[in-house]
XYZ file of C-alpha atoms in Angstrom:
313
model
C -13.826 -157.268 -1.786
C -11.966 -157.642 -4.648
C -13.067 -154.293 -6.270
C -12.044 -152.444 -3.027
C -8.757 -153.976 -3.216
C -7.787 -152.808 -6.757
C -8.744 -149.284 -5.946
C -6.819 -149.014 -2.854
C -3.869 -150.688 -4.556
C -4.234 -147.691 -7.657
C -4.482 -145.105 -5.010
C -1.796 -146.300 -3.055
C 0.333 -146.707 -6.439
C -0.200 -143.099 -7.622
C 0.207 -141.655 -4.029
C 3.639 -143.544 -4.214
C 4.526 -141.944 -7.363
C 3.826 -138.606 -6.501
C 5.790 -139.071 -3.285
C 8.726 -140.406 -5.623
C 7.972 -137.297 -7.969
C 8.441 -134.713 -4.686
C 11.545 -136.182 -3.431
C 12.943 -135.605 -7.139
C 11.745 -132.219 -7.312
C 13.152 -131.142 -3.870
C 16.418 -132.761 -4.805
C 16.970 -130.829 -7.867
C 15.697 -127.423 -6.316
C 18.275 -127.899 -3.292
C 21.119 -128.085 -6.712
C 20.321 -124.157 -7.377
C 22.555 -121.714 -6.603
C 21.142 -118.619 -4.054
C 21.853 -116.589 -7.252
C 19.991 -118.760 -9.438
C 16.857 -118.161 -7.226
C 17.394 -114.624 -7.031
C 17.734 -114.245 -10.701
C 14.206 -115.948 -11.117
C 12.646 -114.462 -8.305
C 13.921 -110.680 -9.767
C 12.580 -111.982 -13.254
C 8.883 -113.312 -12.259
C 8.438 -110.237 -10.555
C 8.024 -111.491 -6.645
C 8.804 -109.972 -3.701
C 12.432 -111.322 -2.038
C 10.400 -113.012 1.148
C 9.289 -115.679 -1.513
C 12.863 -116.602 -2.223
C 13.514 -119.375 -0.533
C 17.168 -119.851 -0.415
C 19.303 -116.435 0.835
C 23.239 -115.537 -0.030
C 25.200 -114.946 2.876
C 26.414 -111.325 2.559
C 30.482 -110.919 3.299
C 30.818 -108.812 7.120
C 31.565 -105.486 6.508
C 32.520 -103.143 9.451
C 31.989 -99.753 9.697
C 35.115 -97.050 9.869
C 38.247 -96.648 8.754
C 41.201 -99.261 8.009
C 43.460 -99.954 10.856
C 47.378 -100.627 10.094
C 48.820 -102.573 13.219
C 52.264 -103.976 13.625
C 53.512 -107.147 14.983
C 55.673 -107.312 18.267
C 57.180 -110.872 19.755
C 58.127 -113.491 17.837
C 55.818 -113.078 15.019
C 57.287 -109.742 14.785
C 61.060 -110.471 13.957
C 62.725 -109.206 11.175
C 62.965 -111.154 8.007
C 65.666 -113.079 6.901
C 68.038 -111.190 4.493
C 67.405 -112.013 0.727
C 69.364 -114.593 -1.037
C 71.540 -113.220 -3.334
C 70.228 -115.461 -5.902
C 69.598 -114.193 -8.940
C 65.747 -113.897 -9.815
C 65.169 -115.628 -13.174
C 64.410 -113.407 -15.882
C 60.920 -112.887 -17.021
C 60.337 -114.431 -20.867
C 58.330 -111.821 -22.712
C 56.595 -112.991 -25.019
C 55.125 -111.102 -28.256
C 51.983 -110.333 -28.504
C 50.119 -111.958 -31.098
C 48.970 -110.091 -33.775
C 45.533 -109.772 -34.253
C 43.994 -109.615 -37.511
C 41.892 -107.161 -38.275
C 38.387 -107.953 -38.208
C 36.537 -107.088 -42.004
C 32.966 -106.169 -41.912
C 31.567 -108.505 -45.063
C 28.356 -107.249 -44.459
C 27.384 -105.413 -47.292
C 25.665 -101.829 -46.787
C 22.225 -101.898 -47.086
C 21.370 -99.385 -50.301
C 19.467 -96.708 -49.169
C 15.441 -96.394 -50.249
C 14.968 -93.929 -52.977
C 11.951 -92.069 -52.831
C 10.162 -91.404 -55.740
C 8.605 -88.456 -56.818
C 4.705 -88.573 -57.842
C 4.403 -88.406 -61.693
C 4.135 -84.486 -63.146
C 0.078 -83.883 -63.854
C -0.371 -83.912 -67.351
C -1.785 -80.561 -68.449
C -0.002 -78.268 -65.432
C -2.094 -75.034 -64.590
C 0.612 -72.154 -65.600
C -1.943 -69.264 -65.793
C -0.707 -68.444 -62.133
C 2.854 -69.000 -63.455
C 2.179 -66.121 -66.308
C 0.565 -63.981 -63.537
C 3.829 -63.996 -61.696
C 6.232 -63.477 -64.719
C 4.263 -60.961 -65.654
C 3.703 -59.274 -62.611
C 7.727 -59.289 -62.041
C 8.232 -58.117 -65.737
C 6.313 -55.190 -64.968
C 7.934 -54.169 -62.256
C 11.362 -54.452 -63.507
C 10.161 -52.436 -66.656
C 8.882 -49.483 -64.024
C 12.055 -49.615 -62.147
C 14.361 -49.253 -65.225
C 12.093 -46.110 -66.713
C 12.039 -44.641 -63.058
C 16.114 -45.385 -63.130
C 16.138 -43.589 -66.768
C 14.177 -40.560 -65.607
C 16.330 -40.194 -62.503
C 19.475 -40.482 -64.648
C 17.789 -37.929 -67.004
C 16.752 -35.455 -64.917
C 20.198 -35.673 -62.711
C 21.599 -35.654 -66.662
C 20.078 -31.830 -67.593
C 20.520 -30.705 -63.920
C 24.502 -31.343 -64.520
C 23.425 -29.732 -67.860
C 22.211 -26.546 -66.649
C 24.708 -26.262 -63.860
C 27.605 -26.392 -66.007
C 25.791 -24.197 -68.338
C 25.533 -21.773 -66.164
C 29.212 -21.402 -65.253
C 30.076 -21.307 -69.350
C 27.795 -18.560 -68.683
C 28.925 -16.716 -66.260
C 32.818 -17.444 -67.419
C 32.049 -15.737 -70.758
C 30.082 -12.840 -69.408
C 33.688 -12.737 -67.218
C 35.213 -12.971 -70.411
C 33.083 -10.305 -71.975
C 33.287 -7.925 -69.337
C 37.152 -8.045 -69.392
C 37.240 -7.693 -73.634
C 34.838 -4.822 -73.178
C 37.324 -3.491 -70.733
C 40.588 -4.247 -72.972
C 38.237 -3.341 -76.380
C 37.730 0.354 -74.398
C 41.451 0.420 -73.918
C 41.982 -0.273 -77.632
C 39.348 2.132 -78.786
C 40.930 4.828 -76.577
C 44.296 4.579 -78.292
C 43.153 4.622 -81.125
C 41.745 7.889 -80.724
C 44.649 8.977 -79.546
C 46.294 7.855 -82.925
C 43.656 9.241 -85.078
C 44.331 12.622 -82.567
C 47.848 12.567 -83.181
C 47.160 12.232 -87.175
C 44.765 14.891 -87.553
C 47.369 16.704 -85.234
C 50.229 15.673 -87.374
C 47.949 16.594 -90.777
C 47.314 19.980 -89.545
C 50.961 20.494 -88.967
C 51.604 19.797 -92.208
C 48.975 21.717 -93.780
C 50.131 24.629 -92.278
C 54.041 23.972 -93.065
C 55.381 26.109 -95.944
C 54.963 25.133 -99.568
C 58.463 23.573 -100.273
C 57.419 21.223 -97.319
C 56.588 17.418 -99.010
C 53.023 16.080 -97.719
C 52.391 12.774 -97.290
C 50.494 10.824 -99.902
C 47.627 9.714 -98.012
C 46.260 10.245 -94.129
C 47.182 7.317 -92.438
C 44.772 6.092 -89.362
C 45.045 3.551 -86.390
C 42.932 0.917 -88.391
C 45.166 1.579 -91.286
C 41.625 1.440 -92.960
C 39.184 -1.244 -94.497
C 40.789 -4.641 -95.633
C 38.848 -6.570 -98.635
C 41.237 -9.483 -97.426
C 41.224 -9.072 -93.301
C 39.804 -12.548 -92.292
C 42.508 -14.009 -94.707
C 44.595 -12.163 -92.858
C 43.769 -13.235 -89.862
C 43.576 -16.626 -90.621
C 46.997 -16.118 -91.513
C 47.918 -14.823 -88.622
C 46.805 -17.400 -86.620
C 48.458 -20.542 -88.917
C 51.888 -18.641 -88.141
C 51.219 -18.434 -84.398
C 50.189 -22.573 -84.050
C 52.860 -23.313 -86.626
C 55.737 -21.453 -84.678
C 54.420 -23.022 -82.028
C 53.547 -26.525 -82.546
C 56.638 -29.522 -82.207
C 55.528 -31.322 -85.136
C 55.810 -35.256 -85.117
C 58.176 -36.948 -88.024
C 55.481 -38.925 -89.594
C 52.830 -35.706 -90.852
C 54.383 -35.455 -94.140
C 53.375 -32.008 -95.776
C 50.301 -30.674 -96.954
C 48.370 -32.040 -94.355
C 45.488 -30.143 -93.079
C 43.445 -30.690 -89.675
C 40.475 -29.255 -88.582
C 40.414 -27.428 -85.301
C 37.991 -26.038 -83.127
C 39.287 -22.936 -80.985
C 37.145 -20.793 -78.533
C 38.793 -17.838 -77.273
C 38.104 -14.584 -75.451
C 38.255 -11.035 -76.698
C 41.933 -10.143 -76.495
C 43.003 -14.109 -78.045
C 43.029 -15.582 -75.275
C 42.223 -19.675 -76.025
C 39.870 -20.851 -73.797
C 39.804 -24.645 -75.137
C 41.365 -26.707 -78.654
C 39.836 -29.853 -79.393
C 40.498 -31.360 -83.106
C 37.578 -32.920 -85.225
C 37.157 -36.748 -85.930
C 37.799 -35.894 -89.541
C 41.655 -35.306 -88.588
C 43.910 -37.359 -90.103
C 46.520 -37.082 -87.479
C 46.973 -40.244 -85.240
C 46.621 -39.494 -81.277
C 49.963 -38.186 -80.618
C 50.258 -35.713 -83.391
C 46.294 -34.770 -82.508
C 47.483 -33.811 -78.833
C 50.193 -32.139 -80.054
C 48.715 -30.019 -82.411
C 45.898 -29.238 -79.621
C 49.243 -28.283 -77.103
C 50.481 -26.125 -79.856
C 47.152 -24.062 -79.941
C 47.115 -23.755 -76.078
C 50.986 -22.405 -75.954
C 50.225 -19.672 -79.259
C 47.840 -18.029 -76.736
C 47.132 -15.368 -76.467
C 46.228 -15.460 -80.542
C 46.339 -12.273 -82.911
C 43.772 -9.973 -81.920
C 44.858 -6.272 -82.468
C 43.912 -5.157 -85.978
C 41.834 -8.173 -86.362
C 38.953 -6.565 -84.648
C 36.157 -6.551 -87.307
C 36.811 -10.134 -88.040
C 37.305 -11.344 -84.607
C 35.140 -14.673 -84.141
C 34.617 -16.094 -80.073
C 34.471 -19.565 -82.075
C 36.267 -20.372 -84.848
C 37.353 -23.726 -86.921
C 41.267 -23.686 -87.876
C 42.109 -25.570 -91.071
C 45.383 -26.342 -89.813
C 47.668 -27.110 -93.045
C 51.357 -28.830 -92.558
C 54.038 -26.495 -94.577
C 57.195 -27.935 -95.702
């Protein structure tokens, strides 16, 4: 009996407890708010029947807002307003704020590094290349050199071509003019075989000349001198000489020039002393003496000829 009693007094302790333990529990659930248990229900993930405890939702009606005014009593006018005066609002500054300073320090960034160089590098393919570009270069520049050459003789040829067929131009007009010249000179010669005869056949007491005379007035020993001459007085009359050529300067000049004197071009040599100026003007001078001496200078007459161009007093 006395064992039976202890075990119904522990079972009817804990059974106590736990009752004690319930009412606790209940208490302290019927504390949390409806939000509360909708926050944990939302969270664990259970459906909203579980949740024991529901918010009341505020009424709201469907339609539009209706205005209404007031009749009766409750819809009198309102009193007039006091005419005291409304106290003034006190403003009051705001506060400054101070400005918030980030002492976190940036975080540096990572630097990668690079894998070591290997230490005998494979260039062979690197030679390849250089090479390979090397070449070609070197093929374009002798294809750009034979272009330039060939474009170079063709320019050549063309302007040869027109030298040519200016002097045959040339030629064909000093043939023309040489005819002309020939032609009176047989008329001269004409006229002094004519004039000869007359006098061979004029009476005794009639004086004869010394000697026949001809258009040519014959063969000069000294006719390119003389010609030379010739043309030194045409440049010199007219050439406006510069005040610094002192005298007994001499320039070298090369002259081409038609049949008949006309210059075709004066250009003077590298060995002239002259400065620029004086070497243009010398050049002008030859240009404005065209057309040079030609007539009795037929023998000696040269297409091309060098000038040694001397400075007189």
């Amino acid at each position: 009996m006395d064992v039976a009693d202890r075990q119904a007094t522990v079972w009817g302790v804990v059974f106590a407890a736990l009752l004690h333990l319930g009412i606790v529990a209940f208490l302290l659930l019927a504390t949390i708010s409806c939000n509360t248990w909708e926050q944990a229900i939302n969270s664990l993930g259970l459906p909203k029947s579980w949740n024991p405890v529901t918010c009341s939702r505020p009424i709201q009606l469907a339609g539009p807002v209706i205005q209404a005014t007031l009749l009766g009593p409750t819809g009198a006018p309102l009193p007039a307003p006091s005419k005291a005066k409304a106290p003034k609002p006190k403003i009051t500054p705001p506060k400054a704020e101070k400005p918030k300073v980030d002492t976190d320090k940036p975080k540096p960034a990572r630097v990668k590094t690079l894998p070591p160089p290997p230490k005998n590098p494979d260039t062979r393919d690197q030679q390849k290349v250089v090479a390979k570009s090397t070449e070609k270069a070197e093929h374009a520049q002798r294809a750009q050199r034979e272009r330039e050459k060939q474009r170079m003789s063709e320019l050549e040829a063309q302007q040869q071509a027109e030298i040519d067929k200016l002097f045959k131009q040339m030629d064909a007009a000093g043939k023309q003019s040489q005819q002309a010249d020939r032609q009176a000179q047989r008329m001269a010669q004409r006229d002094d075989l004519k004039k000869q005869k007359d006098t061979s056949d004029a009476p005794a007491n009639t004086p004869q000349a010394d000697q026949a005379q001809s258009g040519t007035a014959g063969q000069d020993s000294g006719l390119l001198g003389q010609y030379q001459a010739a043309i030194q007085n045409a440049v010199t009359q007219a050439w406006l000489r510069p005040d610094n050529i002192p005298a007994g300067t001499t320039c070298k000049i090369d002259i081409v020039q038609i049949i008949g004197g006309q210059v075709i071009s004066a250009n003077v040599e590298p060995s002239c002393p002259f400065d620029a100026t004086a070497r243009r003007s010398v050049e002008n001078a030859v240009m404005r003496a065209s057309p040079l001496p030609y007539h009795g200078f037929e023998k000696v007459f040269a297409r091309r000829l060098t000038l040694h161009f001397m400075v007189n007093e």
